[in-house]
Amino acid sequence: MTGKILIVDDEEQLRKLLSRIITLEGFSVEQADSLRTAGSLVTRQDFDVVLCDVRLPDGNGIEFIRTLKKNQPLTEIILLTAFGNITDGVQAIKNGAFDYIVKGDNNDRIIPLLFQAAEKARDAKHSAVKVSRSSVQGFDQIIGSSPLLTQAKSLAAKVAATSSAVLLLGETGTGKEVFANAIHQNSPRREFAMVAINCSAFTRELLEGELFGHRAGAYTGALKDKKGLVEMANGGTLFLDEIGEMNIELQAKLLRVLENGEFIKLGDTKTSKVDLRIIAATNRDLRKDIEQGHFREDLFYRLNIFTIELPALRERPQDLPALAQTFLRLFEERYHRERMTISTAVMELFQRYEWKGNIRELKNVMERAVILAESGTIEPVNLPFELQAPSDKNSSALSLAEIERKHITAILRFTNGNKAKAARILEIGVATLYRKMDEYHLNN
C-alpha cells in the first residue's frame, strides 16, 4: 500500500471523485464530510496525508491544520483552496501544511503531491519508531572531552552494566538517543533489540497502540493483530524519547510495565508479560509537570532511579571543533566532495553562536555548508544567514535577502532543479520554495 489518505470535504461528489482517483494510485482512502468527523478519525487511525478543504460546515480547514500538526506532527496536510485565494494557501503553509492546491486549476498536481507528502510522512514515522540490533558502540565513540560530557559518559558507562531504569535529561538535540544506544549496547541486553519511539509524534490513542499493540477488531482499521513495541523490546531495551509528552492515562499503563512487567494489548482481555529495560528521555521539567498534574509522581520516581543530565552544546564549546570535523568527513563522503577544511572565521562564528538546536543543529549546518561550498574550504558565506556575523567582511555587505537568494540558488543547483529535494534540504514546504523562487526571480 502506497499510503493512507484522509479526504475532508463537504462536497460529496468531489470527495468520491478524489477518492476513486487516489485509490487507483494504490492509496488507502477514508472520507470525512466535516472537521468533527475528521478529528474523530485522525485520533483513532494513522494517516500519512490529510487532503482538507478550507470551507467546511463546522469550521475552517486552515485552523484544523494548526491543531492537527500540534497533535500529530508526522501527518502531512494538503489544503484544497478556492480558485485565486492564495492567501489561504500561504496561511496554510505557515500553519504547517505540506502544500496547497487550487480547486479546478491544479488537478494534475494532486497525485504527485500526495506521493511526495506520503513519502515525507513515512520517513518521519520511520524516524519516530526505530528497532536496532546489536552493533559496536562504545562510550568513547560519543564525541567530545569536555568535563560535563565526560561526567555524563562516566555515569552512563556505570549504569549500563545494570538493568536499572535510566532517565536522560537535556535540551533537544543534545544526543539523548545516542546515549541510550550506548547504554544498551554496553549492557547484558545487547543481544536483544533496542526499540525507540518518540512519544511526541503520536496522539494518545495511536501511541497506546504503538506501545502495547492490538488484537484484530480492537478499533476501526485494526484488521489484524499487531505486536506492540513493548513486546518487541522483550529481553532488550525500550527507549521512550520525549516521555514528558505522554498522556497521563497512558503513564499509568507504563508504570505497570515498570513495576510488574505486565501489559494488556488493545482489544485483549489477558495480561502479557515482558522483561525489558526502560530508558526515558525528556527536555521538560518533570517536577514542574508533576505539580501541574501533567506527570505521575510515582512514574517519575520509578524512572528517576538513575538520572543523567546531558550538557547543551554551548556548555561544551571545546567540543565544537571535533564535532564539526566529524560531520565534515561524514558529508564529504555522502556528497562525494574532495577533502575539505573549515576556515578559522567559521570556527570563530561557531564558538560565538548559541546553538539552541545543539548537536542536531550543528549537523544540519555542516551538511548545508558542504553542499554550498564551491571551494575546498567552508567559509562564513556557506553558513545560514543567522550564523553569518557582521564581523565577517565578505558576508556583511550582503542583505539577508541576498544571502537567502544565494542559498536557495546553490541548493537548487545541487539538486539539479529538483524542487521537492531542495525543499527537504532547506526544511521548507514545496509551496514556500516556489514562492521564494518567484520572489527572487529564480524560475528561469
Short mmCIF file of C-alpha atoms in Angstrom, two decimals:
data_model
loop_
_atom_site.label_atom_id
_atom_site.label_comp_id
_atom_site.label_asym_id
_atom_site.label_seq_id
_atom_site.Cartn_x
_atom_site.Cartn_y
_atom_site.Cartn_z
CA MET A 1 0.00 0.00 0.00
CA THR A 2 1.37 3.42 -1.01
CA GLY A 3 -0.06 5.22 1.99
CA LYS A 4 -3.20 6.11 3.92
CA ILE A 5 -5.10 9.27 2.93
CA LEU A 6 -7.99 11.13 4.56
CA ILE A 7 -10.12 13.40 2.35
CA VAL A 8 -12.01 16.10 4.25
CA ASP A 9 -14.61 17.89 2.09
CA ASP A 10 -18.34 18.51 2.43
CA GLU A 11 -18.90 18.18 -1.35
CA GLU A 12 -19.81 14.52 -1.66
CA GLN A 13 -19.36 14.33 -5.43
CA LEU A 14 -15.86 15.84 -5.30
CA ARG A 15 -14.93 13.71 -2.32
CA LYS A 16 -15.94 10.50 -4.08
CA LEU A 17 -14.19 11.52 -7.30
CA LEU A 18 -10.94 12.26 -5.47
CA SER A 19 -11.26 9.03 -3.52
CA ARG A 20 -11.63 7.00 -6.71
CA ILE A 21 -8.64 8.67 -8.40
CA ILE A 22 -6.41 8.35 -5.34
CA THR A 23 -7.39 4.73 -4.71
CA LEU A 24 -6.39 3.83 -8.27
CA GLU A 25 -2.86 5.03 -7.41
CA GLY A 26 -2.60 2.43 -4.66
CA PHE A 27 -3.51 4.59 -1.65
CA SER A 28 -5.94 3.55 1.08
CA VAL A 29 -8.57 6.29 1.42
CA GLU A 30 -11.01 7.38 4.14
CA GLN A 31 -13.52 10.22 3.81
CA ALA A 32 -14.95 12.85 6.16
CA ASP A 33 -17.59 15.49 5.43
CA SER A 34 -16.80 17.67 8.46
CA LEU A 35 -13.97 18.62 10.79
CA ARG A 36 -15.69 16.81 13.64
CA THR A 37 -15.69 13.53 11.72
CA ALA A 38 -12.12 14.15 10.57
CA GLY A 39 -10.99 14.84 14.14
CA SER A 40 -12.52 11.58 15.31
CA LEU A 41 -10.83 9.61 12.53
CA VAL A 42 -7.33 11.05 12.99
CA THR A 43 -7.29 10.24 16.71
CA ARG A 44 -8.07 6.58 16.03
CA GLN A 45 -6.25 5.93 12.77
CA ASP A 46 -2.79 6.68 11.48
CA PHE A 47 -3.00 8.71 8.25
CA ASP A 48 0.00 9.66 6.15
CA VAL A 49 -1.71 12.61 4.44
CA VAL A 50 -4.88 14.62 5.04
CA LEU A 51 -6.36 16.36 1.98
CA CYS A 52 -8.54 19.06 3.50
CA ASP A 53 -10.91 21.72 2.14
CA VAL A 54 -10.80 25.26 3.55
CA ARG A 55 -14.52 25.88 3.99
CA LEU A 56 -16.34 23.21 5.98
CA PRO A 57 -19.72 23.22 7.74
CA ASP A 58 -18.25 23.22 11.24
CA GLY A 59 -15.07 25.21 10.84
CA ASN A 60 -12.05 26.32 8.87
CA GLY A 61 -9.55 23.88 7.39
CA ILE A 62 -6.69 26.29 7.99
CA GLU A 63 -7.23 26.24 11.76
CA PHE A 64 -7.66 22.46 11.61
CA ILE A 65 -4.13 22.25 10.17
CA ARG A 66 -2.70 24.04 13.21
CA THR A 67 -4.48 21.67 15.60
CA LEU A 68 -3.61 18.53 13.66
CA LYS A 69 0.09 19.40 13.32
CA LYS A 70 0.27 20.09 17.03
CA ASN A 71 -1.26 16.72 17.95
CA GLN A 72 0.09 14.63 15.06
CA PRO A 73 3.21 16.34 13.71
CA LEU A 74 4.09 13.39 11.45
CA THR A 75 0.87 13.59 9.42
CA GLU A 76 1.17 15.80 6.34
CA ILE A 77 -1.68 18.08 5.22
CA ILE A 78 -2.50 19.38 1.74
CA LEU A 79 -5.08 22.16 1.65
CA LEU A 80 -7.76 22.46 -1.03
CA THR A 81 -8.50 26.13 -1.60
CA ALA A 82 -10.81 28.08 -3.90
CA PHE A 83 -9.50 29.48 -7.18
CA GLY A 84 -7.41 32.60 -6.75
CA ASN A 85 -7.44 32.52 -2.94
CA ILE A 86 -3.68 32.37 -2.48
CA THR A 87 -3.93 33.96 0.99
CA ASP A 88 -5.47 30.75 2.35
CA GLY A 89 -2.67 28.72 0.85
CA VAL A 90 0.05 30.94 2.33
CA GLN A 91 -1.56 30.80 5.79
CA ALA A 92 -1.89 27.02 5.47
CA ILE A 93 1.87 26.76 4.86
CA LYS A 94 2.53 28.91 7.92
CA ASN A 95 0.28 26.62 9.98
CA GLY A 96 2.31 23.60 8.93
CA ALA A 97 0.68 22.34 5.72
CA PHE A 98 2.85 20.44 3.25
CA ASP A 99 1.36 22.39 0.35
CA TYR A 100 -1.92 23.64 -1.10
CA ILE A 101 -3.87 23.02 -4.30
CA VAL A 102 -6.29 25.40 -6.01
CA LYS A 103 -9.51 23.54 -6.82
CA GLY A 104 -10.12 23.01 -10.51
CA ASP A 105 -6.86 24.63 -11.51
CA ASN A 106 -4.15 22.20 -10.46
CA ASN A 107 -5.78 18.77 -10.53
CA ASP A 108 -2.71 17.34 -12.23
CA ARG A 109 -0.69 18.27 -9.13
CA ILE A 110 -2.74 16.23 -6.66
CA ILE A 111 -1.23 12.79 -7.25
CA PRO A 112 2.44 13.92 -7.42
CA LEU A 113 1.94 16.00 -4.27
CA LEU A 114 0.29 13.08 -2.46
CA PHE A 115 3.24 10.84 -3.28
CA GLN A 116 5.70 13.48 -2.04
CA ALA A 117 3.74 14.16 1.16
CA ALA A 118 3.23 10.44 1.87
CA GLU A 119 6.94 9.79 1.40
CA LYS A 120 7.80 12.58 3.82
CA ALA A 121 5.30 11.23 6.38
CA ARG A 122 6.66 7.69 6.09
CA ASP A 123 10.25 8.90 6.50
CA ALA A 124 9.25 10.85 9.61
CA LYS A 125 7.37 7.90 11.10
CA HIS A 126 10.30 5.61 10.38
CA SER A 127 12.49 8.03 12.35
CA ALA A 128 9.95 8.19 15.21
CA VAL A 129 9.99 4.41 15.71
CA LYS A 130 13.28 2.51 15.42
CA VAL A 131 14.25 -1.07 16.11
CA SER A 132 18.01 -1.67 16.23
CA ARG A 133 20.01 -4.83 16.82
CA SER A 134 23.44 -5.30 18.33
CA SER A 135 26.21 -3.10 16.97
CA VAL A 136 29.55 -2.00 18.35
CA GLN A 137 29.18 1.39 20.02
CA GLY A 138 31.28 2.32 23.00
CA PHE A 139 31.04 5.47 25.04
CA ASP A 140 34.39 6.54 23.58
CA GLN A 141 32.57 6.96 20.26
CA ILE A 142 30.47 9.78 21.75
CA ILE A 143 32.48 12.75 20.50
CA GLY A 144 33.82 15.25 22.99
CA SER A 145 36.13 15.51 26.01
CA SER A 146 34.69 18.48 27.90
CA PRO A 147 34.25 17.98 31.68
CA LEU A 148 30.44 17.97 31.58
CA LEU A 149 30.28 15.44 28.74
CA THR A 150 32.99 13.27 30.31
CA GLN A 151 30.99 13.16 33.54
CA ALA A 152 27.80 12.17 31.67
CA LYS A 153 29.65 9.39 29.78
CA SER A 154 31.16 8.09 33.02
CA LEU A 155 27.75 7.86 34.71
CA ALA A 156 26.21 6.19 31.65
CA ALA A 157 29.00 3.61 31.49
CA LYS A 158 28.45 2.69 35.14
CA VAL A 159 24.69 2.22 34.86
CA ALA A 160 24.93 0.35 31.54
CA ALA A 161 26.00 -2.88 33.26
CA THR A 162 22.80 -2.93 35.34
CA SER A 163 19.13 -3.31 34.41
CA SER A 164 18.16 -0.09 36.17
CA ALA A 165 15.75 2.34 34.54
CA VAL A 166 17.54 5.47 33.29
CA LEU A 167 16.22 9.00 32.83
CA LEU A 168 18.14 11.18 30.37
CA LEU A 169 17.59 14.93 30.73
CA GLY A 170 18.70 17.56 28.25
CA GLU A 171 17.67 20.04 25.60
CA THR A 172 16.52 18.91 22.17
CA GLY A 173 19.46 17.83 20.03
CA THR A 174 21.92 17.07 22.86
CA GLY A 175 22.27 13.40 21.89
CA LYS A 176 19.89 11.61 24.25
CA GLU A 177 19.22 8.80 21.76
CA VAL A 178 22.96 8.36 21.16
CA PHE A 179 23.45 7.91 24.91
CA ALA A 180 20.51 5.47 25.11
CA ASN A 181 22.06 3.40 22.30
CA ALA A 182 25.44 3.35 24.02
CA ILE A 183 23.89 2.27 27.33
CA HIS A 184 22.02 -0.56 25.61
CA GLN A 185 25.00 -1.74 23.54
CA ASN A 186 27.15 -1.91 26.68
CA SER A 187 24.55 -3.77 28.74
CA PRO A 188 23.85 -7.50 29.23
CA ARG A 189 20.79 -6.97 26.99
CA ARG A 190 22.87 -6.03 23.94
CA GLU A 191 21.99 -9.26 22.09
CA PHE A 192 18.33 -8.22 22.07
CA ALA A 193 16.74 -5.25 20.32
CA MET A 194 16.64 -1.66 21.44
CA VAL A 195 13.27 -0.25 20.42
CA ALA A 196 12.94 3.54 20.34
CA ILE A 197 9.84 5.71 19.99
CA ASN A 198 9.30 9.47 20.06
CA CYS A 199 6.25 9.89 22.31
CA SER A 200 5.53 13.40 21.00
CA ALA A 201 4.91 12.11 17.47
CA PHE A 202 1.64 10.31 18.23
CA THR A 203 -1.77 11.01 19.74
CA ARG A 204 -2.63 9.21 22.96
CA GLU A 205 -4.69 6.54 21.15
CA LEU A 206 -2.07 5.89 18.47
CA LEU A 207 0.79 5.88 20.99
CA GLU A 208 -1.03 3.28 23.08
CA GLY A 209 -1.44 1.09 20.00
CA GLU A 210 2.24 1.53 19.07
CA LEU A 211 3.43 0.64 22.57
CA PHE A 212 1.12 -2.20 23.52
CA GLY A 213 -0.16 -3.48 20.18
CA HIS A 214 -3.73 -4.59 19.49
CA ARG A 215 -5.94 -7.51 18.61
CA ALA A 216 -7.78 -7.59 15.30
CA GLY A 217 -11.02 -5.61 15.57
CA ALA A 218 -9.85 -3.55 18.55
CA TYR A 219 -10.87 -0.41 16.62
CA THR A 220 -11.75 0.70 13.10
CA GLY A 221 -8.87 -0.12 10.80
CA ALA A 222 -7.36 -2.80 13.10
CA LEU A 223 -7.69 -5.59 10.55
CA LYS A 224 -5.15 -7.96 12.11
CA ASP A 225 -3.18 -8.49 15.31
CA LYS A 226 -0.30 -6.08 15.83
CA LYS A 227 2.70 -6.62 18.06
CA GLY A 228 3.50 -3.52 20.14
CA LEU A 229 6.91 -2.03 20.80
CA VAL A 230 6.88 -3.19 24.44
CA GLU A 231 6.62 -6.78 23.22
CA MET A 232 9.23 -6.20 20.50
CA ALA A 233 11.65 -4.93 23.17
CA ASN A 234 11.26 -8.07 25.31
CA GLY A 235 14.69 -9.05 26.59
CA GLY A 236 16.15 -5.76 25.41
CA THR A 237 15.61 -2.04 25.93
CA LEU A 238 12.66 0.29 25.31
CA PHE A 239 13.73 3.90 24.75
CA LEU A 240 10.95 6.42 25.31
CA ASP A 241 12.02 9.76 23.88
CA GLU A 242 10.06 12.87 24.96
CA ILE A 243 8.28 10.91 27.69
CA GLY A 244 7.02 14.19 29.14
CA GLU A 245 4.57 14.38 26.21
CA MET A 246 2.88 11.08 27.16
CA ASN A 247 -0.77 11.29 28.24
CA ILE A 248 -1.20 10.80 32.00
CA GLU A 249 -3.63 7.87 31.50
CA LEU A 250 -1.07 6.09 29.36
CA GLN A 251 1.56 6.79 32.01
CA ALA A 252 -0.37 4.51 34.39
CA LYS A 253 -0.08 1.63 31.92
CA LEU A 254 3.63 2.26 31.50
CA LEU A 255 4.05 2.23 35.29
CA ARG A 256 2.56 -1.27 35.33
CA VAL A 257 5.21 -2.40 32.85
CA LEU A 258 7.96 -0.92 35.03
CA GLU A 259 6.64 -2.45 38.25
CA ASN A 260 5.42 -5.87 37.12
CA GLY A 261 6.49 -6.32 33.51
CA GLU A 262 2.80 -6.63 32.59
CA PHE A 263 0.64 -5.05 29.88
CA ILE A 264 -2.60 -5.64 28.04
CA LYS A 265 -2.98 -5.24 24.28
CA LEU A 266 -5.82 -3.10 22.97
CA GLY A 267 -8.87 -5.30 22.45
CA ASP A 268 -7.42 -8.11 24.58
CA THR A 269 -8.60 -9.46 27.93
CA LYS A 270 -5.50 -11.27 29.12
CA THR A 271 -2.26 -9.91 30.56
CA SER A 272 1.04 -10.34 28.74
CA LYS A 273 4.47 -10.43 30.42
CA VAL A 274 7.76 -8.88 29.32
CA ASP A 275 11.28 -8.48 30.68
CA LEU A 276 12.83 -5.27 29.47
CA ARG A 277 14.78 -2.21 30.50
CA ILE A 278 13.31 1.25 30.06
CA ILE A 279 15.39 4.31 29.23
CA ALA A 280 13.36 7.53 29.10
CA ALA A 281 14.35 10.99 27.91
CA THR A 282 12.85 14.44 28.07
CA ASN A 283 13.67 18.12 27.64
CA ARG A 284 10.87 19.07 30.05
CA ASP A 285 10.95 19.85 33.78
CA LEU A 286 9.08 16.76 35.03
CA ARG A 287 8.92 18.01 38.62
CA LYS A 288 7.05 21.08 37.38
CA ASP A 289 4.80 18.83 35.28
CA ILE A 290 4.02 16.80 38.42
CA GLU A 291 2.98 19.97 40.27
CA GLN A 292 0.69 20.90 37.37
CA GLY A 293 -0.85 17.42 37.23
CA HIS A 294 0.64 16.50 33.84
CA PHE A 295 3.00 13.77 35.00
CA ARG A 296 2.56 10.98 37.55
CA GLU A 297 4.78 11.31 40.60
CA ASP A 298 5.00 7.53 41.08
CA LEU A 299 6.14 7.05 37.48
CA PHE A 300 8.72 9.81 37.89
CA TYR A 301 10.29 8.10 40.90
CA ARG A 302 10.36 4.75 39.07
CA LEU A 303 12.21 6.40 36.18
CA ASN A 304 14.36 8.66 38.33
CA ILE A 305 16.39 5.83 39.87
CA PHE A 306 19.35 6.89 37.77
CA THR A 307 19.32 10.31 36.10
CA ILE A 308 21.92 11.63 33.67
CA GLU A 309 21.92 15.27 32.55
CA LEU A 310 23.36 15.90 29.09
CA PRO A 311 25.04 19.29 28.59
CA ALA A 312 23.92 21.73 25.92
CA LEU A 313 26.44 22.36 23.14
CA ARG A 314 27.00 25.97 24.31
CA GLU A 315 28.17 24.50 27.66
CA ARG A 316 30.91 22.46 25.95
CA PRO A 317 32.44 24.84 23.35
CA GLN A 318 35.77 22.96 23.42
CA ASP A 319 33.98 20.02 21.74
CA LEU A 320 32.84 22.09 18.74
CA PRO A 321 35.94 21.57 16.53
CA ALA A 322 35.86 17.78 16.89
CA LEU A 323 32.12 17.61 16.23
CA ALA A 324 32.34 19.91 13.22
CA GLN A 325 35.22 17.87 11.75
CA THR A 326 33.27 14.63 12.25
CA PHE A 327 30.26 15.99 10.38
CA LEU A 328 32.54 17.44 7.69
CA ARG A 329 34.01 13.98 6.99
CA LEU A 330 30.52 12.43 7.02
CA PHE A 331 29.09 14.82 4.43
CA GLU A 332 32.22 14.88 2.29
CA GLU A 333 31.68 11.17 1.73
CA ARG A 334 27.92 11.42 1.32
CA TYR A 335 28.10 14.16 -1.32
CA HIS A 336 31.30 12.92 -2.99
CA ARG A 337 33.34 16.03 -2.22
CA GLU A 338 37.13 16.23 -2.17
CA ARG A 339 38.86 16.64 1.18
CA MET A 340 37.62 19.89 2.74
CA THR A 341 38.65 22.21 5.57
CA ILE A 342 36.82 24.61 7.88
CA SER A 343 38.09 28.18 7.88
CA THR A 344 39.21 29.89 11.08
CA ALA A 345 36.48 32.51 10.57
CA VAL A 346 33.81 29.79 10.56
CA MET A 347 35.13 28.21 13.76
CA GLU A 348 35.10 31.64 15.41
CA LEU A 349 31.46 32.07 14.41
CA PHE A 350 30.68 28.60 15.74
CA GLN A 351 32.23 29.46 19.11
CA ARG A 352 30.12 32.62 19.42
CA TYR A 353 26.83 31.08 18.30
CA GLU A 354 24.26 29.94 20.88
CA TRP A 355 23.32 26.59 19.20
CA LYS A 356 19.76 26.38 20.51
CA GLY A 357 19.32 23.23 18.44
CA ASN A 358 22.56 21.79 19.88
CA ILE A 359 24.41 18.96 18.06
CA ARG A 360 21.49 18.37 15.71
CA GLU A 361 21.65 22.00 14.56
CA LEU A 362 25.43 21.80 14.06
CA LYS A 363 24.99 18.67 11.95
CA ASN A 364 22.42 20.42 9.73
CA VAL A 365 24.65 23.49 9.37
CA MET A 366 27.61 21.33 8.32
CA GLU A 367 25.55 19.40 5.78
CA ARG A 368 24.37 22.59 4.09
CA ALA A 369 27.86 24.09 4.20
CA VAL A 370 29.35 21.07 2.42
CA ILE A 371 26.64 21.31 -0.24
CA LEU A 372 27.10 25.06 -0.72
CA ALA A 373 30.89 25.35 -0.60
CA GLU A 374 32.28 25.99 -4.09
CA SER A 375 35.90 25.60 -2.96
CA GLY A 376 37.57 23.11 -0.66
CA THR A 377 37.08 25.36 2.36
CA ILE A 378 33.93 26.04 4.38
CA GLU A 379 33.62 29.84 4.61
CA PRO A 380 31.14 32.07 6.51
CA VAL A 381 29.17 32.71 3.30
CA ASN A 382 28.33 28.97 3.25
CA LEU A 383 26.55 29.20 6.60
CA PRO A 384 22.86 30.04 7.27
CA PHE A 385 22.44 33.80 7.47
CA GLU A 386 21.66 33.77 11.22
CA LEU A 387 25.19 32.47 11.74
CA GLN A 388 26.89 35.00 9.49
CA ALA A 389 28.13 37.76 11.79
CA PRO A 390 28.66 41.39 10.75
CA SER A 391 32.34 40.96 11.63
CA ASP A 392 32.73 38.86 8.50
CA LYS A 393 33.50 41.43 5.83
CA ASN A 394 32.50 39.26 2.90
CA SER A 395 29.05 38.44 4.21
CA SER A 396 28.23 41.71 6.00
CA ALA A 397 27.90 43.53 2.68
CA LEU A 398 25.05 41.24 1.68
CA SER A 399 21.48 41.76 2.78
CA LEU A 400 19.64 38.86 4.43
CA ALA A 401 17.51 38.58 1.28
CA GLU A 402 20.60 38.31 -0.92
CA ILE A 403 22.11 35.64 1.35
CA GLU A 404 18.85 33.70 1.20
CA ARG A 405 18.70 34.03 -2.59
CA LYS A 406 22.25 32.72 -2.95
CA HIS A 407 21.49 29.89 -0.54
CA ILE A 408 18.38 28.77 -2.45
CA THR A 409 20.19 29.09 -5.78
CA ALA A 410 23.03 26.87 -4.56
CA ILE A 411 20.65 24.22 -3.22
CA LEU A 412 18.67 24.17 -6.49
CA ARG A 413 21.93 23.81 -8.40
CA PHE A 414 22.95 20.93 -6.14
CA THR A 415 19.62 19.11 -6.66
CA ASN A 416 19.67 19.77 -10.43
CA GLY A 417 16.43 21.72 -10.11
CA ASN A 418 14.56 19.03 -8.12
CA LYS A 419 12.17 21.22 -6.10
CA ALA A 420 11.00 18.51 -3.69
CA LYS A 421 14.57 17.53 -2.80
CA ALA A 422 15.62 21.18 -2.49
CA ALA A 423 12.68 21.92 -0.18
CA ARG A 424 13.66 19.00 2.06
CA ILE A 425 17.25 20.24 2.34
CA LEU A 426 16.05 23.79 3.02
CA GLU A 427 13.47 22.44 5.51
CA ILE A 428 10.61 24.39 3.96
CA GLY A 429 7.46 23.36 2.12
CA VAL A 430 7.45 22.99 -1.66
CA ALA A 431 4.94 25.84 -1.98
CA THR A 432 7.19 28.07 0.12
CA LEU A 433 10.11 27.25 -2.17
CA TYR A 434 8.08 28.17 -5.28
CA ARG A 435 7.09 31.45 -3.61
CA LYS A 436 10.73 32.24 -2.76
CA MET A 437 11.77 31.40 -6.32
CA ASP A 438 9.18 33.84 -7.67
CA GLU A 439 10.30 36.47 -5.18
CA TYR A 440 13.95 36.15 -6.21
CA HIS A 441 13.19 35.59 -9.94
CA LEU A 442 14.76 32.12 -9.93
CA ASN A 443 12.25 30.49 -12.28
CA ASN A 444 14.31 30.89 -15.41
#
